[in-house]
XYZ file of C-alpha atoms in Angstrom:
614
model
C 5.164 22.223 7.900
C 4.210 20.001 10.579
C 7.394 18.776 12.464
C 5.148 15.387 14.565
C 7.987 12.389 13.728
C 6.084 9.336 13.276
C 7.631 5.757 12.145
C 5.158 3.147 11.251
C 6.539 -0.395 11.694
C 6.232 -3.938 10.156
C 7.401 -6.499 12.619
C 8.632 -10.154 12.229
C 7.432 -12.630 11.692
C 5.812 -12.825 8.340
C 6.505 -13.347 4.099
C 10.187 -10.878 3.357
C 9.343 -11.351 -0.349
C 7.111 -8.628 -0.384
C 6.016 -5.725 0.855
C 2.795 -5.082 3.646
C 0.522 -2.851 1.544
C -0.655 -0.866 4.981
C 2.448 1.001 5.484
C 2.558 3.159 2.188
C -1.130 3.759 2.374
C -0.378 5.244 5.773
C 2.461 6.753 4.769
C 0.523 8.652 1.618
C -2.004 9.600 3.833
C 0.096 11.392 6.227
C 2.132 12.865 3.723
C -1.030 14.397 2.410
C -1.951 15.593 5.273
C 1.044 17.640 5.989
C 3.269 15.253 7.764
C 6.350 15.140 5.897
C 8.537 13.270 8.516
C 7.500 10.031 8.125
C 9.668 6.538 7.901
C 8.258 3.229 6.777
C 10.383 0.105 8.385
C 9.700 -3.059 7.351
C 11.463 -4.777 10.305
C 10.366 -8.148 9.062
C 12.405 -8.106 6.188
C 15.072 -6.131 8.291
C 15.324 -8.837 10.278
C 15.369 -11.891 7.922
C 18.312 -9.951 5.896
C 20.650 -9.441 8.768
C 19.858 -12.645 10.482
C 19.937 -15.112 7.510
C 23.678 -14.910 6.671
C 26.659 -17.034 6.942
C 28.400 -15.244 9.764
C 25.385 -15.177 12.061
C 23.884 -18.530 11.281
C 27.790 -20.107 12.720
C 27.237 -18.190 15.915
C 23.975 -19.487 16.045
C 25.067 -22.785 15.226
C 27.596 -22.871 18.221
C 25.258 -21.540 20.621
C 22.893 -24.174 21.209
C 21.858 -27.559 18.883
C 18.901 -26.571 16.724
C 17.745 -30.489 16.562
C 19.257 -30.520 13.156
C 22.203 -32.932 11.907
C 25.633 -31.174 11.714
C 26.071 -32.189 8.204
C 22.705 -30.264 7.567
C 23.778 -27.090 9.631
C 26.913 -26.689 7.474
C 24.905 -27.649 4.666
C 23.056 -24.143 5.536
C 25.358 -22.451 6.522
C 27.174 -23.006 3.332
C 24.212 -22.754 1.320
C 22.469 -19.362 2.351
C 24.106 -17.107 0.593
C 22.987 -18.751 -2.717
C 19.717 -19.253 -1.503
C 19.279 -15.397 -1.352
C 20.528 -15.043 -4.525
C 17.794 -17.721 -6.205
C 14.899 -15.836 -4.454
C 15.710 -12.933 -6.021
C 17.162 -13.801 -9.314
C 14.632 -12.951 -12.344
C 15.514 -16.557 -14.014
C 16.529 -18.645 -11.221
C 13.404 -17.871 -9.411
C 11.325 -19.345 -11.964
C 13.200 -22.592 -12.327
C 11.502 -24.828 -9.542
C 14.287 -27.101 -8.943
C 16.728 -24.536 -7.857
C 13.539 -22.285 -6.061
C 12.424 -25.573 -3.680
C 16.452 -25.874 -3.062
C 16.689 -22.399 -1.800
C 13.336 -22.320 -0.238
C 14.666 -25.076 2.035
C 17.962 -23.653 3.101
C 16.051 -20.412 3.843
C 13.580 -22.416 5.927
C 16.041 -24.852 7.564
C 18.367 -21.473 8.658
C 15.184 -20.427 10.954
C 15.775 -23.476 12.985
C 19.747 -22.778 13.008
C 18.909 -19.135 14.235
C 16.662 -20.603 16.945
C 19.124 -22.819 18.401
C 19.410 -22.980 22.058
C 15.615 -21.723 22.153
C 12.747 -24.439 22.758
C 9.926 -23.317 21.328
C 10.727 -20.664 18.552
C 11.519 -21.419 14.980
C 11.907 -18.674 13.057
C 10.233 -18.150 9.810
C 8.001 -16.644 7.463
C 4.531 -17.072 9.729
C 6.561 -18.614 12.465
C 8.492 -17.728 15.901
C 6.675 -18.307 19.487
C 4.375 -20.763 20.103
C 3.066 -19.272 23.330
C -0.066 -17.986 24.429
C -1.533 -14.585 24.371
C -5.128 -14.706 25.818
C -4.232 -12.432 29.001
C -1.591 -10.416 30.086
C -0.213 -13.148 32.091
C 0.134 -15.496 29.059
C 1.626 -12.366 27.377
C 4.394 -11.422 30.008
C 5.396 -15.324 30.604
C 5.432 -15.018 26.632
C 7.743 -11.577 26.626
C 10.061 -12.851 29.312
C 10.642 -16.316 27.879
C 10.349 -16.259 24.517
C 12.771 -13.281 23.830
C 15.067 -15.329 21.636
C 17.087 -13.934 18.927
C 14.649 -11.865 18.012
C 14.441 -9.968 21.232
C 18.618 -9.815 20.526
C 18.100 -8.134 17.374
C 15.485 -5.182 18.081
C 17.698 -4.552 21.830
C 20.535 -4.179 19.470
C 20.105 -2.833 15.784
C 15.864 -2.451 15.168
C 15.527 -0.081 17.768
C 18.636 1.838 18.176
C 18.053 2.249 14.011
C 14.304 3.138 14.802
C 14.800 5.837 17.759
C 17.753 7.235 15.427
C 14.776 8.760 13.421
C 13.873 10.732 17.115
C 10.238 9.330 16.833
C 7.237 11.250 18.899
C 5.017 8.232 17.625
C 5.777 4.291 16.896
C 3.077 2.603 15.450
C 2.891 -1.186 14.553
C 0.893 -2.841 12.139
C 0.282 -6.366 12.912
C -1.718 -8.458 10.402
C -0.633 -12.032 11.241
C -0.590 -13.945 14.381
C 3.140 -15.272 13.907
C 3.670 -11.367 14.527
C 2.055 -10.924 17.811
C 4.720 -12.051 20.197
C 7.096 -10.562 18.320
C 5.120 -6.975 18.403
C 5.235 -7.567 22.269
C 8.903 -7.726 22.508
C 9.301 -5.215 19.852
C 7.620 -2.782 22.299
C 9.037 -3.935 25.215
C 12.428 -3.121 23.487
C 11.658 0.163 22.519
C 10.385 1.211 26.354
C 13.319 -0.557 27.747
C 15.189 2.715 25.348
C 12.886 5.558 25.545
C 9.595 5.306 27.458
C 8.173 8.811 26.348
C 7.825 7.028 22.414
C 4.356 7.269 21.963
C 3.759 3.558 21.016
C 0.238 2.599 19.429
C -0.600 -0.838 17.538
C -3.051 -1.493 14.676
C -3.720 -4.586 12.272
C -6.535 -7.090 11.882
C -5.318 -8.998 14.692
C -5.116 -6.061 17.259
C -8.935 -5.602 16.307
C -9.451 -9.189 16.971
C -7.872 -9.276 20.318
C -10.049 -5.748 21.282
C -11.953 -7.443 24.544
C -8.345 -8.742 25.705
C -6.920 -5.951 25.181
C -9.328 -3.812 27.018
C -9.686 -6.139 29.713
C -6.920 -5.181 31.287
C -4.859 -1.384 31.640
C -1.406 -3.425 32.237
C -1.223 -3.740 28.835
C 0.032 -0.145 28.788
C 3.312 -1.557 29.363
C 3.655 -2.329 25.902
C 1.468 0.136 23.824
C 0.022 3.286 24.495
C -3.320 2.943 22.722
C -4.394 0.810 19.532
C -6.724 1.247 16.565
C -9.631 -1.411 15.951
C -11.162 -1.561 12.603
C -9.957 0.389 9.154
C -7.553 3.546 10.619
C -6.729 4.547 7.311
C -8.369 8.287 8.590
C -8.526 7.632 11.669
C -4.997 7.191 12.447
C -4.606 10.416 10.752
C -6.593 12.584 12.834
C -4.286 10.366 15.868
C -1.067 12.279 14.877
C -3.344 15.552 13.876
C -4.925 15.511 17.772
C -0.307 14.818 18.910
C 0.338 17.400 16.956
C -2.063 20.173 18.616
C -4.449 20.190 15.495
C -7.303 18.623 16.924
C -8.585 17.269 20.343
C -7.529 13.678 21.302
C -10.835 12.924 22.216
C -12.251 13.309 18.571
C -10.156 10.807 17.074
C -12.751 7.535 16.421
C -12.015 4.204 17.087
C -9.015 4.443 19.113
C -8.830 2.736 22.570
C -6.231 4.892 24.944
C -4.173 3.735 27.759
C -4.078 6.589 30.803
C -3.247 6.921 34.709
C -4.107 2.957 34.662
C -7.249 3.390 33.001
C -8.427 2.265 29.499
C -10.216 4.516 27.354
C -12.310 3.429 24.608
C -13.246 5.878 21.674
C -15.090 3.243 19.844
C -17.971 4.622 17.217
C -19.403 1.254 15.349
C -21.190 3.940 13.106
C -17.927 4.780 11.372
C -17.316 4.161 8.059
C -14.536 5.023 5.636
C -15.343 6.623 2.254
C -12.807 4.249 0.111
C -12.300 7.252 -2.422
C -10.571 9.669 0.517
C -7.462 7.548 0.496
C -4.599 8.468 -1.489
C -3.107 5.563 -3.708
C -0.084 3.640 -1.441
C 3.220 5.157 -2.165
C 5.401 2.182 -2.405
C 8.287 4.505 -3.320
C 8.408 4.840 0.817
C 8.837 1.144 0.510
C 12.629 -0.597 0.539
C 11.708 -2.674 -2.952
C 14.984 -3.801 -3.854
C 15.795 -5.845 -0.952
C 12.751 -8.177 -0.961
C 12.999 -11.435 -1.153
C 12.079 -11.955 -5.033
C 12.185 -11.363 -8.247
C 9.067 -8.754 -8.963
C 7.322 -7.323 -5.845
C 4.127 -8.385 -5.613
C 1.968 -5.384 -4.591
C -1.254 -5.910 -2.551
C -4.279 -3.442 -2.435
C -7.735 -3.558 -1.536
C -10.156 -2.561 -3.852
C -12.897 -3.179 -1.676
C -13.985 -3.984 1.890
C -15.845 -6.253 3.944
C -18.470 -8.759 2.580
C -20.955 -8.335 0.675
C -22.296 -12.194 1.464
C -21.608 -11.875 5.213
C -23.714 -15.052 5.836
C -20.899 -18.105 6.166
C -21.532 -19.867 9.620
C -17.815 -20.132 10.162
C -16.497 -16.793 9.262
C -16.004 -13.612 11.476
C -15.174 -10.821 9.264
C -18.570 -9.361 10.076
C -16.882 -8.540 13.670
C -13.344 -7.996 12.412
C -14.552 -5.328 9.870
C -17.200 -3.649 11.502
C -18.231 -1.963 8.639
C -20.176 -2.768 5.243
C -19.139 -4.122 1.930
C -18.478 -1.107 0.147
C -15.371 -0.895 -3.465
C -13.395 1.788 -4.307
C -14.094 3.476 -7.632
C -13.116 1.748 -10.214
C -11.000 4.676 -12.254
C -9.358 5.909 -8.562
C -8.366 1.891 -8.507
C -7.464 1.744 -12.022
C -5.592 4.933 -11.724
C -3.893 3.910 -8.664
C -2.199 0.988 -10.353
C -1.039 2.873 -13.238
C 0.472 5.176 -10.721
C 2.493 2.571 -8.668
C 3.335 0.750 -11.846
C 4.771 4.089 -13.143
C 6.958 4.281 -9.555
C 8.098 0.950 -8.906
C 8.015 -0.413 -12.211
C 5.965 -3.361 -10.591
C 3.450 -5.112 -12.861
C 2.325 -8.079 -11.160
C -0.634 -6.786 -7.997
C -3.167 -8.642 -5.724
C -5.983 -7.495 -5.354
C -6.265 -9.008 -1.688
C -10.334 -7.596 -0.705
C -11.966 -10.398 1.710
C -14.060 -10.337 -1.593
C -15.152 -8.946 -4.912
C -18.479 -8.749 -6.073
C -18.263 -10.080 -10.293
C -19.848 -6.932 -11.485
C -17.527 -4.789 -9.225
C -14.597 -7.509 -11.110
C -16.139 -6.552 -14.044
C -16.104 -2.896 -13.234
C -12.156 -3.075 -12.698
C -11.246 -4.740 -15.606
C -13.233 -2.143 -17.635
C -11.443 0.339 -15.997
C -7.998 -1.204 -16.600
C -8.652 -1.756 -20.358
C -9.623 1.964 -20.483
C -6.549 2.913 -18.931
C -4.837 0.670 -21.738
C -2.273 -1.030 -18.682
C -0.337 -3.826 -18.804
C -0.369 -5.973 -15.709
C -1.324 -9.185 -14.431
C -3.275 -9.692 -10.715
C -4.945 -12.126 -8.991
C -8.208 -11.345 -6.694
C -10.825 -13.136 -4.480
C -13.885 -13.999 -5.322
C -17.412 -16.151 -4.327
C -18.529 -19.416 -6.337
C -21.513 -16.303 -7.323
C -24.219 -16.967 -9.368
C -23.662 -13.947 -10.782
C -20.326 -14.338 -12.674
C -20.914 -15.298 -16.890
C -18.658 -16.490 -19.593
C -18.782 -12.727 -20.717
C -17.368 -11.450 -17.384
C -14.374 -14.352 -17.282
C -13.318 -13.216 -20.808
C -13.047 -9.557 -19.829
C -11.117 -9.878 -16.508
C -8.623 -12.552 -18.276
C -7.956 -9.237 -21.218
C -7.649 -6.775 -18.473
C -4.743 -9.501 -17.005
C -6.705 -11.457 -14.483
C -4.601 -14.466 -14.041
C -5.543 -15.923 -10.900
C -8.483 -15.869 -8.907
C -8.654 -17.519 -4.959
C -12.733 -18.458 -4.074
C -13.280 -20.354 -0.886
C -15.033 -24.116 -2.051
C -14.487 -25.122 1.351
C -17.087 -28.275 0.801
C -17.389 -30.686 -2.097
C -20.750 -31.605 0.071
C -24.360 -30.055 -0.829
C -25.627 -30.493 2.782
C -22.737 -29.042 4.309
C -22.579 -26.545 1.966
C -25.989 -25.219 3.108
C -24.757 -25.975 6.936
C -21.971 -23.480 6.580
C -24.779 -21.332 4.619
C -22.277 -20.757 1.584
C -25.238 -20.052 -0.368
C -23.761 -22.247 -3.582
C -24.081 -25.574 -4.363
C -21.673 -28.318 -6.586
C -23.399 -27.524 -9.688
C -23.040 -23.689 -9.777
C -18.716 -24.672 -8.312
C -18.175 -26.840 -11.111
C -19.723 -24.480 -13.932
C -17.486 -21.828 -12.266
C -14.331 -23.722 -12.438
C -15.053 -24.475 -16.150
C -15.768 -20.956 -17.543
C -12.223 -19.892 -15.695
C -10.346 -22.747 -17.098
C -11.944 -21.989 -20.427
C -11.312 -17.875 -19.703
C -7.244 -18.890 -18.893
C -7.923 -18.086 -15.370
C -6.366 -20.011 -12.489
C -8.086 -20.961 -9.649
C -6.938 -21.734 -6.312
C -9.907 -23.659 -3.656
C -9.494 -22.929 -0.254
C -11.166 -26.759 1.769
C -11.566 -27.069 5.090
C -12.298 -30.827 6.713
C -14.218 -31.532 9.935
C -16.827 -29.011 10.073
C -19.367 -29.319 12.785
C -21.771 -32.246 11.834
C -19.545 -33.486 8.087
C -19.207 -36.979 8.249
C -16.587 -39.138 7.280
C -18.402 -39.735 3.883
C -19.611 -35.795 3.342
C -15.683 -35.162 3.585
C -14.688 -37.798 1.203
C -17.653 -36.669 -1.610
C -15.596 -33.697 -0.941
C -12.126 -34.935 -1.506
C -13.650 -36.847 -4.975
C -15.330 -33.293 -5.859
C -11.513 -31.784 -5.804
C -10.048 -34.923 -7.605
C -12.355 -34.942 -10.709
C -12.018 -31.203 -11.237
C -8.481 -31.078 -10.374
C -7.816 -30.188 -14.305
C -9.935 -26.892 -13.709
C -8.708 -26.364 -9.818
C -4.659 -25.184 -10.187
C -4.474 -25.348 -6.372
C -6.284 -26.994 -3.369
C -5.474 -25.286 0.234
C -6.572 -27.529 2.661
C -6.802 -27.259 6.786
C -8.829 -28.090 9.646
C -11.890 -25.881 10.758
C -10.970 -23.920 13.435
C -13.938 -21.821 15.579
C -13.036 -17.811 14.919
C -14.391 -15.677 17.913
C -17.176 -13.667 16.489
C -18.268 -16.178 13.720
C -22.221 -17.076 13.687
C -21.422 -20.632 14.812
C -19.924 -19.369 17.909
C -22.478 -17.291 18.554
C -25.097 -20.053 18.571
C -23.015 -23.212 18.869
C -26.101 -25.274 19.924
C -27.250 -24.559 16.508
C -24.589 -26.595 15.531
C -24.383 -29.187 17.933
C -20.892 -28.069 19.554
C -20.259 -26.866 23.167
C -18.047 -24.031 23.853
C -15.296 -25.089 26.462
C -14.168 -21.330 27.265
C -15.981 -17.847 27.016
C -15.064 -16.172 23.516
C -14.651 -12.398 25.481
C -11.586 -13.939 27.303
C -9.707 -15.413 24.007
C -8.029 -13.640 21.500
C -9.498 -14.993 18.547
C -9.261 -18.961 18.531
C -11.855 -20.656 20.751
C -12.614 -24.553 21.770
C -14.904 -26.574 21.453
C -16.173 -30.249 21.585
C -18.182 -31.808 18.470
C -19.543 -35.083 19.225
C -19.511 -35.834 15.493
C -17.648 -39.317 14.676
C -14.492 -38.919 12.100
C -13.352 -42.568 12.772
C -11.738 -43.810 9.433
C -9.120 -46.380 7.855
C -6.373 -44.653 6.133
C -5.528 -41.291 5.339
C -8.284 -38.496 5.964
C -10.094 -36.744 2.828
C -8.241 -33.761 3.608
C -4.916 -36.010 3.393
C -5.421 -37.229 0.104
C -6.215 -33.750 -1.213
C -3.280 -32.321 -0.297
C -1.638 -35.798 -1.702
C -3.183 -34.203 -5.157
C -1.659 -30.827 -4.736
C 1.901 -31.862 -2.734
C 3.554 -28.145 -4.082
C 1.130 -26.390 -1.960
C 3.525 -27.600 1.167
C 6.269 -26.248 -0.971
C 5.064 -22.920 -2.438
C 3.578 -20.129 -0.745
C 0.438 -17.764 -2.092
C 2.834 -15.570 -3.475
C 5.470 -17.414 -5.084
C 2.371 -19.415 -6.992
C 1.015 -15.753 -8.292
C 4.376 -14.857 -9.591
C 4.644 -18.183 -10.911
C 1.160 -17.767 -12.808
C 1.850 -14.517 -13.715
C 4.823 -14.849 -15.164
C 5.424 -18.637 -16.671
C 1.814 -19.772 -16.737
C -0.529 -21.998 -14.074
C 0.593 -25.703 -13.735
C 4.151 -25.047 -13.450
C 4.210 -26.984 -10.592
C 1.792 -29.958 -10.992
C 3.830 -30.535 -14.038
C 7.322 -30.379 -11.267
C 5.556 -32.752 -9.197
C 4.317 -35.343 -11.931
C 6.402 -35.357 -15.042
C 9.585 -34.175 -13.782
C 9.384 -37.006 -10.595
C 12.091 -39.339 -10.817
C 11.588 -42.808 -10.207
C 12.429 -43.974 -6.574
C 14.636 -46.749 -8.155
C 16.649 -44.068 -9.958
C 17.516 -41.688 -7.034
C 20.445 -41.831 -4.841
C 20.006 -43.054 -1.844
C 21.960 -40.430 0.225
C 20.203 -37.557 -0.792
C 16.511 -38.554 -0.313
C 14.899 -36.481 2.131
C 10.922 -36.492 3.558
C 8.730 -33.904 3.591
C 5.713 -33.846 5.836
C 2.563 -32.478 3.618
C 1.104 -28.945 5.468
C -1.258 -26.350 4.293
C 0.387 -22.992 2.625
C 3.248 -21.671 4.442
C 3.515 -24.342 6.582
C 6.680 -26.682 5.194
C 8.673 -28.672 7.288
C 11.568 -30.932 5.856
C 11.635 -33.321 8.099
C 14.917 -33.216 9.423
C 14.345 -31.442 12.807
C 11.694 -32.406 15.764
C 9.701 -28.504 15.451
C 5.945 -29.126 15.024
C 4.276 -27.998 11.842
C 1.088 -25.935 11.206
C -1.806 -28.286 9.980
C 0.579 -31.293 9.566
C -0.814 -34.534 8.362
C 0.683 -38.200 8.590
C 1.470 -38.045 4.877
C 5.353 -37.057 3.272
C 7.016 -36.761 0.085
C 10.109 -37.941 -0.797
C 12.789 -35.416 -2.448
C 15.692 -35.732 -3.636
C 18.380 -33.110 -2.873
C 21.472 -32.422 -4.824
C 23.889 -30.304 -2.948
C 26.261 -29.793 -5.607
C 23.656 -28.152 -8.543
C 21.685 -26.934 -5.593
C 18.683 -28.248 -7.103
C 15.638 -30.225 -5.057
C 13.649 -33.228 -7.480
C 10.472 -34.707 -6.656
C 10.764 -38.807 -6.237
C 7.947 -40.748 -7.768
């Protein structure tokens, strides 16, 4: 028996409803490979229990003014307990009156928590809103942005995590809102015991490679990272630790030593997707997630298969080809988790899925005669068919996310989607007809769209909006490593900063005009789809799952009362964001993709119930 301790971490900030799916894949894998002492913590949800109760929310609350009324911090104060209840209550849940209720007190108690702090709200994709493009920006970030957070791991996440007497920390950081939070997560843990082997891993460490290995002083905070898929890799990292291999084997690790940085990158690799073990979520806490049924997350495949879309970088965040597990080892592996966890709602969360490799899993799943409903990603492809619909809605497809991004033929072929408004709209027919929801993920101001391309677009999403269940809408936003940063003149845009010195975001200037009267197309979209400020990705999969698609659009329109009707006192606005990006109004914190437009709600403290206002 192998005695290397090794604790693989999930830091703030991100969704506590349910669980990361890297941990227990990493945690089967090392378990198969002889490494019995290892602990999953999902500090993220750690911290959102301990932090979003009654008797630290007052201590907040005298510590510093949040920005919010008194009458509102009471209101929370008073409120949270119940609020943690709804989220996780099988019925309550699922009414949306008392969901939106709790969803606000939960949201409104980050911004009690961050009293005293300018510049952090705490929430599910939220806490600093510093920079991170150098080590500079990183150690301004760690030394001012500490917050409450920083309290909480100097206090009870570490002490808890070196309890376990750790050789190796890792952390797996998937989301931006964790980054700064990862930072002072490590610096916590050197502050306690420097000889913890720290290491880092997660789409956005593999983003932020060429920062990272810019500079050695980043050793402060991590000892070496992993860039790309470290399902095996990472592995053979704790096999090399624990005298079974040579360090200097291990692929695709980057190593910080004696001030230098050592990079073990091989672009060559490529993981066989049947040598992973299915996820054992049993390593998982499950009962103490925010919600009613866990969602569980894998990935049935990887990378693209397209790999063509002039705005999109997974090409360099992948760094390996589209390739899909086989469809009995994926089949299998649900009935296996579902037999553990008693969990029978998944996501299949690939970047996407081929429709005959769709086609392939549903087979499977029939054959293996289970019982669950998912959701999965998918292209507007020319090669999906009635026939193909039909059998992924019987094997309990009930949702499917495909990026539409354009309602626009010419910009369609700009961004080189390789689909067109025809082939979109058949699509969204044979899945309405199938019972399949579909949620279209629109981005506005694309390099060269006019003001009219963007409203053909807006017009595209209003006259199928009985066929599209959900519309997420943003902003385009240039991605390091995406083909129209790599040849912006193609596109008529100038770089104002060079992409190996940023993390991932770049700027840029587009000379295109967007002058217009009124509220933007992408404004009047989300005007169609107001829940989608409300309602995160996976609250609307349980949702559709569970009660059926349209749950919501029926909230928002037939349920509305009319604004003669409601009381006065308890109307509150809400400014329209994209998904996972609400903000109630009440405080002065900036929102994520904000637009001029609100909603009006009505709040009833007493049933604890929230009401759309017509």
């Amino acid at each position: 028996m192998v005695t290397t301790r090794v604790s693989i971490v999930f830091p703030p900030s991100a969704d506590p409803s349910l669980p990361y799916g890297a941990l227990p894949l990493l945690g089967a894998v090392l378990r198969r490979g002889g490494f019995e002492n290892v602990v999953l913590r999902d500090v993220n949800l750690e911290a959102f229990d301990a932090l979003l109760r009654p008797e630290y929310l007052k201590t907040a609350a005298d510590r510093g003014d949040s920005g919010l009324p008194r009458a509102v911090v009471d209101e929370v104060i008073a409120g949270i307990d119940d609020a943690r209840r709804v989220l996780r209550d099988p019925v309550d849940f699922f009414d949306p009156a008392k969901l939106l209720y709790a969803k606000r007190i939960f949201h409104l108690a980050g911004e009690v928590i961050t009293a005293g702090h300018p510049g952090l709200t705490f929430g599910k994709y939220s806490y600093s809103a510093s920079t991170y493009d150098s080590y500079e920006e990183v150690d301004a970030a760690v030394s001012r942005d500490a917050g409450p957070l920083g309290e909480y791991f100097r206090d009870v996440a570490v002490p808890s995590l070196l309890a376990d007497r750790p050789d190796v920390i890792g952390l797996s950081v998937p989301y931006f809102s964790q980054l700064i939070p990862a930072f002072l997560l490590a610096q916590a843990i050197r502050d306690q015991d420097p000889g913890v082997h720290i290491t880092w891993g997660g789409p956005v460490i593999t983003w932020g490679k060429d920062v990272l290995t810019a500079d050695p002083r980043f050793g402060r905070w991590l000892d070496s990272f992993f860039v790309g898929e470290a399902d095996e890799t990472f592995l053979h990292f704790i096999e090399a630790l624990a005298g079974r291999r040579e360090i200097s084997e291990v692929k695709n690790i980057i190593r910080y030593a004696e001030g230098q940085v050592i990079s073990q990158l091989d672009h060559a690799y490529q993981l066989n997707l049947d040598w992973p073990p299915a996820p054992d979520f049993s390593m998982m806490p499950m009962d103490r997630y925010f919600a009613p049924k866990r969602l569980i997350c894998l990935v049935p495949t990887r990378g693209c298969y397209f790999n063509k879309c002039a705005f999109c970088n997974y090409a360099f965040i992948k760094m390996a080809p589209y390739r899909m597990r086989s469809p009995e080892r994926i089949a299998a592996d649900v009935a296996e988790i579902q037999a553990s966890t008693g969990e029978d709602v998944f996501c299949f969360e690939s970047d996407v899925i081929l429709p005959g490799h769709l086609r392939q899993i549903s087979e499977a799943i029939l054959a293996a005669e289970l019982d669950v409903r998912w959701h999965a990603v998918a292209r507007f492809e020319k090669g999906f068919s009635d026939e193909i619909f039909t059998t992924m809605r019987e094997a309990g497809c009930v949702r499917l996310y495909m990026g539409l991004e354009s309602g626009n033929d010419r910009v369609l072929k700009a961004m080189v989607k390789g689909t067109d408004q025809k082939r979109m709209a058949t699509i969204l027919a044979q899945c309405h007809a199938a019972g399949i929801a579909v949620e279209a993920g629109v981005f506005s101001d694309f390099p060269s769209e006019t003001v009219e391309e963007a409203d053909e677009t807006y017009r595209f999403i209003r006259d199928h909006r009985h066929v599209i269940a959900r519309a997420d809408v943003g902003t385009f936003r240039l991605l390091k490593g995406a083909p129209i940063a790599d040849t912006p003149q193609l596109y008529g845009i100038t770089l104002r900063d060079e992409p190996a010195k940023r993390w991932y975001h770049l700027d840029f200037e587009d000379p295109t005009p967007r002058e217009h009267d009124g509220p933007t197309a992408a404004e009047r979209i989300q005007r169609l789809y107001p829940e989608v400020a409300l309602i995160d990705v996976p609250e609307d999969i349980l949702y559709t799952a569970v009660v059926g698609a349209g749950v919501f659009r029926d909230f928002f329109g037939d349920s509305a009362i009319p604004a003669a009707e409601a009381p006065p006192g308890d109307l509150q606005q809400i400014r329209i964001t994209n998904s996972g990006a609400v903000h109630f109004g009440v405080g002065d914190r900036a929102a994520f993709e904000a637009s001029s437009l609100t909603i009006t709600i009505a709040v009833d403290g007493e049933r604890k119930t929230i009401t759309p206002v017509a």
